[in-house]
XYZ file of C-alpha atoms in Angstrom:
489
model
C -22.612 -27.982 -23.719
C -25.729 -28.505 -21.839
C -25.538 -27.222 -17.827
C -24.899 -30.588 -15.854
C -27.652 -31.595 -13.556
C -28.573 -31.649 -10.703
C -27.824 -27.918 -10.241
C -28.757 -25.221 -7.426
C -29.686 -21.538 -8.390
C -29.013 -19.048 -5.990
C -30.101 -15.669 -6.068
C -27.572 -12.672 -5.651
C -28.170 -9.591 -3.266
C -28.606 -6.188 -3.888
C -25.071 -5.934 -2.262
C -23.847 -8.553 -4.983
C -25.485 -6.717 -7.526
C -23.719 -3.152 -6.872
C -20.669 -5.069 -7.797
C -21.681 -6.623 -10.834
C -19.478 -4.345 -13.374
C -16.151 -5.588 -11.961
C -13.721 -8.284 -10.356
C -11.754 -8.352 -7.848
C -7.506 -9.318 -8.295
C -5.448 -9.644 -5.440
C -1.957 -10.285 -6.116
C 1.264 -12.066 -4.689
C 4.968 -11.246 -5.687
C 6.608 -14.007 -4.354
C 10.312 -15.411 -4.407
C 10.764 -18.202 -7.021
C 8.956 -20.020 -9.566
C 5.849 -21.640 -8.578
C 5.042 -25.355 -8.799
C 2.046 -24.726 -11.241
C 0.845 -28.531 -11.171
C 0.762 -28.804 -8.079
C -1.165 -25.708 -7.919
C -3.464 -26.762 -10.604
C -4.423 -30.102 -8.476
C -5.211 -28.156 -5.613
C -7.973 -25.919 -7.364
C -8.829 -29.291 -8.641
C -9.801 -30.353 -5.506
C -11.200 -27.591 -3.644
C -13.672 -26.347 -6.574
C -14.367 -30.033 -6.931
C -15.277 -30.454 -3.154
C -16.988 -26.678 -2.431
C -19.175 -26.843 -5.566
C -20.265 -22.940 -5.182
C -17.182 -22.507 -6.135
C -17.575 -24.436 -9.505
C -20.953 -22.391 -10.613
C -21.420 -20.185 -13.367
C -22.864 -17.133 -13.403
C -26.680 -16.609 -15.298
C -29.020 -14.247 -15.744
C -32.849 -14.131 -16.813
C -35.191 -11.228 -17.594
C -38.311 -10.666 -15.307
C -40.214 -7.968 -16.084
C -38.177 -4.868 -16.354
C -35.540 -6.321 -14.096
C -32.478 -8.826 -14.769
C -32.410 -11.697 -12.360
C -28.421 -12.542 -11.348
C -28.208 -16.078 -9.996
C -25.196 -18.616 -9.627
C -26.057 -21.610 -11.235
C -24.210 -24.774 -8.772
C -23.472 -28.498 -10.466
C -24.565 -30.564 -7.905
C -23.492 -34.047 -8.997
C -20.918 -36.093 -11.515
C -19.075 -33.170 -13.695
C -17.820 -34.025 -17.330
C -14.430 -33.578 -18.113
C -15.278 -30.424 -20.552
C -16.395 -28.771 -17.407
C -13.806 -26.309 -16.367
C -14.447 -25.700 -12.719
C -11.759 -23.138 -12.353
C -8.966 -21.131 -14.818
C -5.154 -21.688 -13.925
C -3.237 -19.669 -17.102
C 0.486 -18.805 -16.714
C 3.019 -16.951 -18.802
C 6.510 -16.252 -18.840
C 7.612 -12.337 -18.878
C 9.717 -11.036 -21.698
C 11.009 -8.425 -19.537
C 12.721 -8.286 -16.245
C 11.167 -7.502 -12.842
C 13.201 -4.915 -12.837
C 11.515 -2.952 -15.402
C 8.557 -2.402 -13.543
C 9.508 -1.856 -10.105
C 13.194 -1.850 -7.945
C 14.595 -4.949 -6.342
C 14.724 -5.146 -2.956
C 11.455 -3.446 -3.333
C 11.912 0.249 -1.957
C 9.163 2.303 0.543
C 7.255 3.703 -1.736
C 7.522 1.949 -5.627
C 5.096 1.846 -8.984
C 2.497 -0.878 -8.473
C 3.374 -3.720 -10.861
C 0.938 -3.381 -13.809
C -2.489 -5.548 -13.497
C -1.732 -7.466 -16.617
C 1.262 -9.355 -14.561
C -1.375 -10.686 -12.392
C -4.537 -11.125 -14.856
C -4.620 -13.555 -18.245
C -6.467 -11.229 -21.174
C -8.987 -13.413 -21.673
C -10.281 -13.386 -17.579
C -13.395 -11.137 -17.786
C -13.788 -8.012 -16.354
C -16.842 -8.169 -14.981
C -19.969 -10.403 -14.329
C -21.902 -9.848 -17.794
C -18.646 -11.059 -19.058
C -18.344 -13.963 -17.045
C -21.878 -15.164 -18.157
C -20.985 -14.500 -21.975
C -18.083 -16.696 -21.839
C -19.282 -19.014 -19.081
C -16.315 -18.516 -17.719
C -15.416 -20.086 -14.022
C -15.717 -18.069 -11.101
C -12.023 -18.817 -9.724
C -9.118 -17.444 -11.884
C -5.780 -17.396 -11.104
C -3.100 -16.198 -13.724
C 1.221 -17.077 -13.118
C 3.565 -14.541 -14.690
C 6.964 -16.118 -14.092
C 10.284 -13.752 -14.117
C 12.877 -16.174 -15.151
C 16.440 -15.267 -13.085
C 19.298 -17.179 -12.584
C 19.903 -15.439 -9.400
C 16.266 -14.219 -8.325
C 13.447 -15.908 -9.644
C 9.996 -14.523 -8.924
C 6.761 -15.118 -9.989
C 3.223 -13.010 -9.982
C 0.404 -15.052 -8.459
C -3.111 -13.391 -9.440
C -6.290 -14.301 -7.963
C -9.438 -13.032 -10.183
C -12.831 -13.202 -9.488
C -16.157 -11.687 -9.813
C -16.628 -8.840 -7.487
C -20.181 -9.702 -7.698
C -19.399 -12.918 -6.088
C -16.651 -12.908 -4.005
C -15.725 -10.323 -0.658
C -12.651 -10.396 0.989
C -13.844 -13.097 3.434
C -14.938 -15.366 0.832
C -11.833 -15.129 -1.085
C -9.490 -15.669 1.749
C -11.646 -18.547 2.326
C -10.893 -19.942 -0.991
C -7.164 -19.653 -0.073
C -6.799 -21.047 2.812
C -8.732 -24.257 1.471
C -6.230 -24.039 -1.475
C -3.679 -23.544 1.127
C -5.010 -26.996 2.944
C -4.807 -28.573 -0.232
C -1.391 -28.035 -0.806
C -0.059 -28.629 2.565
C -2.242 -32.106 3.186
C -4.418 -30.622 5.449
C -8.019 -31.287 6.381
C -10.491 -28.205 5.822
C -14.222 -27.317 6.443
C -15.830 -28.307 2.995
C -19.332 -26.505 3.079
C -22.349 -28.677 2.671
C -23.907 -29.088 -0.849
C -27.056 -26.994 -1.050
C -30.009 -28.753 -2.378
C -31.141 -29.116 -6.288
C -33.160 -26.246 -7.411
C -33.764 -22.647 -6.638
C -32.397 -21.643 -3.065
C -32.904 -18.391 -0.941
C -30.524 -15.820 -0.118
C -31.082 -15.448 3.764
C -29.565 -12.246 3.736
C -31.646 -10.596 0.956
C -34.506 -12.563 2.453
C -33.465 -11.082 5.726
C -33.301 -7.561 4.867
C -36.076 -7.201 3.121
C -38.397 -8.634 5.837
C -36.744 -5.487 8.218
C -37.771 -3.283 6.031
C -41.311 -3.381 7.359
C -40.133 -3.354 10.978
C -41.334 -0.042 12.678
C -38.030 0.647 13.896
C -36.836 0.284 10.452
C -39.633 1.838 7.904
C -39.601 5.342 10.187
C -36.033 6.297 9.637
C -36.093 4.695 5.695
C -38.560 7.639 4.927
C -35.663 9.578 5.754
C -32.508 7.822 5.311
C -29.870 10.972 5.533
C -31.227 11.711 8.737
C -29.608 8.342 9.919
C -26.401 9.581 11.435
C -23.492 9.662 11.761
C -24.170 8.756 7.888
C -23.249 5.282 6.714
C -23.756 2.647 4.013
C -25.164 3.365 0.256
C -26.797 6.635 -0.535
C -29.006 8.064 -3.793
C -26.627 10.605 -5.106
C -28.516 11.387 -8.203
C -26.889 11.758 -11.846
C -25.529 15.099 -10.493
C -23.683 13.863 -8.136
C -22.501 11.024 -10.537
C -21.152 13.674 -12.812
C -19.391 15.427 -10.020
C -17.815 12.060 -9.026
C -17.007 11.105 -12.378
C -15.400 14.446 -13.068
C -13.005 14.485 -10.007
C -12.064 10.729 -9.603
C -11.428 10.348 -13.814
C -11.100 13.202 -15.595
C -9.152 15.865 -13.029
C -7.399 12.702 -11.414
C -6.086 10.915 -14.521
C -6.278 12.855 -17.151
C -5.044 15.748 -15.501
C -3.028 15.184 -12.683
C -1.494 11.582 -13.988
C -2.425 9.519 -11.193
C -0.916 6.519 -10.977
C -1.349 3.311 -8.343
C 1.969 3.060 -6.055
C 2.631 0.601 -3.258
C 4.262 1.681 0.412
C 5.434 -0.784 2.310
C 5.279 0.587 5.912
C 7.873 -0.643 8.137
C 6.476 -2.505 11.392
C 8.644 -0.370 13.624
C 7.066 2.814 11.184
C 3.696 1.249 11.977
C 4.130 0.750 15.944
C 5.671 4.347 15.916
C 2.903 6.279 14.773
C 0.368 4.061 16.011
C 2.117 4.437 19.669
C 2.462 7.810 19.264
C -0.939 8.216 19.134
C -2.278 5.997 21.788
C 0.543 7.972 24.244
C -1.187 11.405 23.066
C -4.403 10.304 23.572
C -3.751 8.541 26.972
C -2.274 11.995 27.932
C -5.412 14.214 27.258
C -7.593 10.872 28.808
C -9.060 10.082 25.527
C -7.957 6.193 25.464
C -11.667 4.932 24.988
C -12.783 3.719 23.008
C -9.052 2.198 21.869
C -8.190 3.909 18.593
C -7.406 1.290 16.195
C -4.161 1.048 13.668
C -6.783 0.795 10.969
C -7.888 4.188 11.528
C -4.560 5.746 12.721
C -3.515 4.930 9.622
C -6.437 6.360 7.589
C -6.229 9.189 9.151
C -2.273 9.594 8.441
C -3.118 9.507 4.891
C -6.195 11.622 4.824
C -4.357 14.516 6.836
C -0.939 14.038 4.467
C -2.502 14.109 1.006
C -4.992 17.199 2.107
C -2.062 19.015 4.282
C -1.295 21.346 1.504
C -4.947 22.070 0.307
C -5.868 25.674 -0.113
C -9.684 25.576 0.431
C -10.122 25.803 3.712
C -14.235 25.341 3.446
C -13.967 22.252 1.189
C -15.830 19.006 2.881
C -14.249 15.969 2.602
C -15.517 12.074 3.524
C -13.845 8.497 3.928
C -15.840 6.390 2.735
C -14.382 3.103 4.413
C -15.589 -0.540 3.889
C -16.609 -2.146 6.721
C -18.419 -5.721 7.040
C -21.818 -5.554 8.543
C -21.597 -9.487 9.585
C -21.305 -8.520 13.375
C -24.352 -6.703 13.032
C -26.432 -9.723 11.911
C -28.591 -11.929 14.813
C -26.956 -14.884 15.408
C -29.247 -17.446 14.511
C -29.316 -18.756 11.655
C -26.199 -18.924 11.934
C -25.784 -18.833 7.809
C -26.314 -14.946 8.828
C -23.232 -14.230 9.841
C -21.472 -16.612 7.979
C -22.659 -15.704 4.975
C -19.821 -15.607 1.970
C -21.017 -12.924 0.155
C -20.759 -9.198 -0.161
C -21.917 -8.138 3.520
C -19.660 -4.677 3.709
C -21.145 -0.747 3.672
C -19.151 2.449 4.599
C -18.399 3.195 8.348
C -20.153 5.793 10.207
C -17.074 8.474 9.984
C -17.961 12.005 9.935
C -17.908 14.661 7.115
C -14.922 17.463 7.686
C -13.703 20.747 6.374
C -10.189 20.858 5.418
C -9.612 23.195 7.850
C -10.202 20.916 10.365
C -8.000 18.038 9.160
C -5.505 20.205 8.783
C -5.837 22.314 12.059
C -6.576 18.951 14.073
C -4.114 16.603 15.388
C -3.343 13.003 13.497
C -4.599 11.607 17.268
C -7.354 13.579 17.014
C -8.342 12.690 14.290
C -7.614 9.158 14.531
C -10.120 9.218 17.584
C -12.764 10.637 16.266
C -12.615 8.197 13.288
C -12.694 4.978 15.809
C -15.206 6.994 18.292
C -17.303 7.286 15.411
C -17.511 3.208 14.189
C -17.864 2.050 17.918
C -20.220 4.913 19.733
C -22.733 4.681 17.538
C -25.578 2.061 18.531
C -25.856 -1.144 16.499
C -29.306 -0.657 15.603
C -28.470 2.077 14.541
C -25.771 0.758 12.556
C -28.539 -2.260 11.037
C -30.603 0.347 9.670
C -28.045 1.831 7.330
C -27.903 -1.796 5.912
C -31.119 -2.040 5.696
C -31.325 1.594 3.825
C -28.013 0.788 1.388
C -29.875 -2.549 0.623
C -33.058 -0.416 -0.268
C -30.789 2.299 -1.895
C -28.917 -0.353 -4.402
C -32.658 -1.232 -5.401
C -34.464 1.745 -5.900
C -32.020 4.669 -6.462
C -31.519 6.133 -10.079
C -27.828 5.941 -8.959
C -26.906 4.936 -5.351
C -23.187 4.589 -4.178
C -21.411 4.415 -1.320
C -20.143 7.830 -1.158
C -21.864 10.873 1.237
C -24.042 13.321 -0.541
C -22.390 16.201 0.572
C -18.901 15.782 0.186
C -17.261 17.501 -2.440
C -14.936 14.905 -2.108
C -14.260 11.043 -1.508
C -11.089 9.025 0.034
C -12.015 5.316 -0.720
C -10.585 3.056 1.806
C -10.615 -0.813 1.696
C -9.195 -2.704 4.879
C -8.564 -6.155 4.462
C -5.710 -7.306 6.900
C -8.103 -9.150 9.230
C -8.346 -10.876 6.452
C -4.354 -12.127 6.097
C -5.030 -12.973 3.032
C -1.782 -11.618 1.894
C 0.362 -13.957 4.586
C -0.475 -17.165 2.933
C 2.987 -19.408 2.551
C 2.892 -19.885 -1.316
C 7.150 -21.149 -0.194
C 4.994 -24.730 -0.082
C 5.315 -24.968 -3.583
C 7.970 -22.331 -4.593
C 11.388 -23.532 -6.739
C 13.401 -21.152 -3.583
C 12.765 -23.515 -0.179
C 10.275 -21.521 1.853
C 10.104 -18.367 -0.834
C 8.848 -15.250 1.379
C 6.221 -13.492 -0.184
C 7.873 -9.775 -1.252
C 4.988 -7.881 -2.141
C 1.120 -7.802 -2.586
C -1.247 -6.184 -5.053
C -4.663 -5.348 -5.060
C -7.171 -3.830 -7.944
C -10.579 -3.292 -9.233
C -11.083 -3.849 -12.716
C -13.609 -3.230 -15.047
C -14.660 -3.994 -18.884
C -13.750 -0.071 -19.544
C -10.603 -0.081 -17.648
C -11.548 3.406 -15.656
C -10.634 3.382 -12.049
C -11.100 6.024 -9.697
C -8.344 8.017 -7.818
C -8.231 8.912 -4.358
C -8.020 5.012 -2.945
C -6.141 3.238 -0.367
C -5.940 -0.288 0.117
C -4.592 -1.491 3.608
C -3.517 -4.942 2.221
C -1.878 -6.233 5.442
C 1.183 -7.190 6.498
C 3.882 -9.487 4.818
C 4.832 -12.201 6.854
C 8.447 -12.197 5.848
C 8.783 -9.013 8.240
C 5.443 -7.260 9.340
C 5.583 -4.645 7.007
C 2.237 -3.553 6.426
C 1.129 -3.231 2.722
C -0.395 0.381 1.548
C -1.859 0.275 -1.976
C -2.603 3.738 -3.158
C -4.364 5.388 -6.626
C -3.260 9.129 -6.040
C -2.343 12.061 -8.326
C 1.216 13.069 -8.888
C 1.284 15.981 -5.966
C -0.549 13.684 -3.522
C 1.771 10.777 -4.225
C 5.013 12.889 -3.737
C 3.419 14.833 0.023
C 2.953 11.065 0.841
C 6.605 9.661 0.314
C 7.950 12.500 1.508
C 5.704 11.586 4.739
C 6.751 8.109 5.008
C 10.459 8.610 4.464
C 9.924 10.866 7.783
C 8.134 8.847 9.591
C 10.433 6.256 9.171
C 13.356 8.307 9.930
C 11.628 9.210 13.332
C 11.101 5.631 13.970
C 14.629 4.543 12.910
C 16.027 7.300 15.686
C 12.954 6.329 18.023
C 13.430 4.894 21.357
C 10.297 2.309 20.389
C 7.638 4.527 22.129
C-alpha cells in the first residue's frame, strides 16, 4: 500500500535516536473486564484527530548515516490504514499464578507478555519493517466469577514517545471516553518539517559560552546528561548489569507498593531531621528521599568500602528551554538527561544519614546554575552524535542505579472504572518496562511509577538481584511497621 498523501516528515533528535533499540510499556492492573469497543473507538478518534500520532516510522540512508523521520498522513486515510493496534487475549491461567491477591508490599512483577501482544515490535527498526502504528495497546483479560481483572498495556516506540507524550496520549484517550473536549494539536504542514529542538541545540553549540566547556565536557560539574564511555566502559556495564546481575545473581523485576502513611513517614522524618540541623533549603523532595532510601538499603551490606557508585536519574530538561517558541518547551519528544547528583564511595552512603543523603541529592539538582545545567544538554546532544558509545551513565562509577521518575506524570491514576464491567474498577497495580528485540534488560533499576489513586500508595518498580531484593523487603516491612506504630510525624 502506497503512503497516503499529503504527508509531513519530521526529523528525530539525537535524544530520539539514543532510544531507537526499544519501546516503552506501561501497564495497568485494573479491577474488571474492560469495555474493549469502546476502547477501540476512542483510539479511533484521538489518532484520527492528532495525526502524529497516526505516522509511521521511516528511515533513509545519507551518506554514512541513517536518517530516522516520522512520516504524518495529513489528509483522507483509507480504511487499510491502521492508525493504531488494539489486540486482546484471554489468560489461560489465573491471576493468581503470577502474583498474590490483594496484592502484598513487595510481589513478582506480572510478566511483560500480560501487557504486550507478540507481534508489537520491540524496537523502532522493527516498527519500520512491519509498518507497524506507533500506538499499541494489548488487553489480557483474567476471567473470575468473583474478581475479574484485566491487564491494560500501552506500547510504543521509545524513540518516539517520553513520559509526557504518552500521558498525553492518555488523557486525550481518557477525554474520549468520558465525552470530554481536549487540546487536539494543529496539523503540521505537507512536507519535510524541522525539529526545533535539534535545530535548537545545534545552533548553541557554537555559542561561546557553550563551545568552551564542550572541549571539555567532564569538567562540566556536578556531572550530568550523556557521556562517551568508550567500548571499555561498555564491557564493564554490560558485564555487571547482564551477566553478574542475571545470570548470576537471578535478578528478577518486583513491585513495592509503598503505603502513603510509609511514604509521609520517611519523607517527614527527614524534613524534621533536616529542619533540626537547619538544612531545610533547598526543600528535599520525596523523589529523592526516596532514591536515596533505596540506594542506601540495597548498598547497606556492601563490603567495599572504596567502591564509587552513581544514580543516574532521568530528569526532563524542558524547564531549561527559553520560552519562546513556545514549541520549546512543549515539545513531545524525548527532552530528559541524568540529574546533576554526585559520585560516592560506599563508605559514605553507608556512614551518612538517609537525610543526608537525601539533601545532598536535591541540593545537587537545584544549586547548580541553569546554564550550567543547558550545557550538559547541549554536550549529551553532541555526545549521542559523535561518541563511539555515549550513555547516560558517569565515567567513573564502577557502578550505576538507574532511576526513572514519572509520577508528575500521573499517568498511572487514569480512571480506566469509565469503561470497566466492576462500576468505577480502582486501578490495583501498575507496571512499567523497557523492552528490546534481544530481550536483555539491565539490573540495578527503579521506577517511581506514582501513586494509585484507589489509596495513595506510591508504586516502586524494581530490577534487583536476589540479595538486594530481600535487604529491600526486609526494609519496607520496617518502615511500615514504624509508620503503622507512628504518631504521623
Amino acid at each position: 500500500m502506497s503512503f497516503p498523501e499529503p504527508f509531513a516528515l519530521y526529523p528525530l533528535s539525537n535524544f530520539d535516536l539514543y532510544n531507537i533499540r526499544s519501546i516503552f510499556l506501561t501497564g495497568w492492573l485494573v479491577e474488571g473486564i474492560i469495555d474493549h469497543q469502546a476502547l477501540r473507538l476512542a483510539l479511533a478518534n484521538v489518532t484520527q484527530k492528532w495525526r502524529l500520532l497516526a505516522a509511521r516510522m521511516v528511515s533513509s540512508k545519507e551518506g554514512k548515516n541513517t536518517i530516522w523521520r516520522l512520516k504524518i498522513p495529513l489528509g483522507d486515510l483509507p480504511d487499510v490504514y491502521s492508525t493504531f493496534s488494539l489486540t486482546t487475549s484471554t489468560s489461560d491461567v489465573p491471576l493468581s499464578h503470577y502474583i498474590p491477591e490483594p496484592i502484598s508490599l513487595v510481589s513478582p512483577s506480572l510478566p511483560p507478555h500480560v501487557f504486550l501482544h507478540p507481534d508489537t515490535p520491540r524496537n523502532s527498526i522493527q516498527h519500520e519493517k512491519k509498518n507497524h502504528p506507533l500506538v499499541s495497546i494489548h488487553l489480557t483479560f483474567f476471567q473470575s466469577e468473583n474478581a475479574p481483572r484485566t491487564a491494560i498495556g500501552f506500547a510504543r516506540p521509545h524513540s518516539v514517545f517520553d513520559a509526557f507524550l504518552a500521558s498525553k496520549v492518555i488523557e486525550a484517550v481518557m477525554a474520549e471516553l468520558n465525552g470530554r473536549e481536549w487540546d487536539v494539536p494543529p496539523l503540521p504542514p505537507p512536507g519535510p518539517i524541522p525539529n526545533e529542538l535539534q535545530d535548537y541545540l545545534d545552533a548553541s553549540e557554537t555559542r561561546p559560552d557553550i563551545a568552551s566547556a564542550l572541549e571539555r565536557p567532564l569538567d562540566i560539574q556536578p556531572l550530568s546528561g550523556y557521556t562517551e564511555i568508550g567500548i571499555s566502559g561498555a564491557f564493564r556495564t554490560l558485564f555487571y548489569h547482564v551477566i553478574k546481575g542475571i545470570w548470576w545473581n537471578e535478578a528478577s523485576r518486583y513491585i513495592i507498593l509503598l503505603p502513603k502513611k510509609a511514604l509521609d513517614y520517611l519523607v517527614n522524618g527527614v524534613r524534621s531531621e533536616l529542619a533540626r540541623e537547619g538544612k531545610d533549603t533547598p526543600r528535599v523532595s520525596s523523589g529523592d528521599v526516596l532514591i536515596a532510601w533505596v540506594w542506601k538499603t540495597i548498598h547497606s551490606t556492601e563490603t567495599s568500602p572504596d567502591k564509587k557508585v552513581h544514580v543516574s536519574n532521568f530528569a526532563s530538561f524542558r524547564n531549561l528551554l527559553p520560552p519562546n517558541p513556545p514549541s520549546l518547551r512543549t515539545h513531545l519528544h524525548n527532552s530528559f538527561i541524568t540529574a546533576p547528583y554526585p559520585l560516592l564511595s560506599i563508605s559514605t552512603l553507608q556512614s551518612q544519614s538517609l537525610a543526608t543523603i537525601a539533601h545532598t541529592l536535591t541540593s545537587s539538582r537545584q544549586s547548580t546554575p541553569d546554564s550550567i545545567k543547558f550545557q550538559h544538554v547541549v554536550s549529551s546532544s553532541r555526545a549521542i552524535r559523535t561518541a563511539k558509545i555515549a550513555a547516560p551513565f558517569h565515567p567513573h562509577a564502577d557502578e550505576i542505579f538507574s532511576v526513572s521518575n514519572v509520577s508528575n506524570s500521573r499517568i498511572l491514576e487514569v480512571d480506566w472504572g469509565c469503561i470497566s464491567s466492576i462500576k468505577n474498577g480502582k486501578t490495583l497495580c501498575g507496571y512499567r518496562y523497557i523492552q528490546t528485540a534481544t530481550g536483555v534488560n539491565f539490573v540495578n533499576v527503579l521506577f517511581i511509577s506514582g501513586r494509585l489513586p484507589k489509596d495513595g500508595s506510591i508504586v516502586l518498580d524494581v530490577y534487583l538481584t536476589k540479595d538486594r531484593i530481600n535487604l529491600l523487603r526486609e526494609e519496607v516491612e520496617r518502615v511500615v511497621r514504624l509508620a503503622e506504630n507512628s504518631d504521623g510525624r
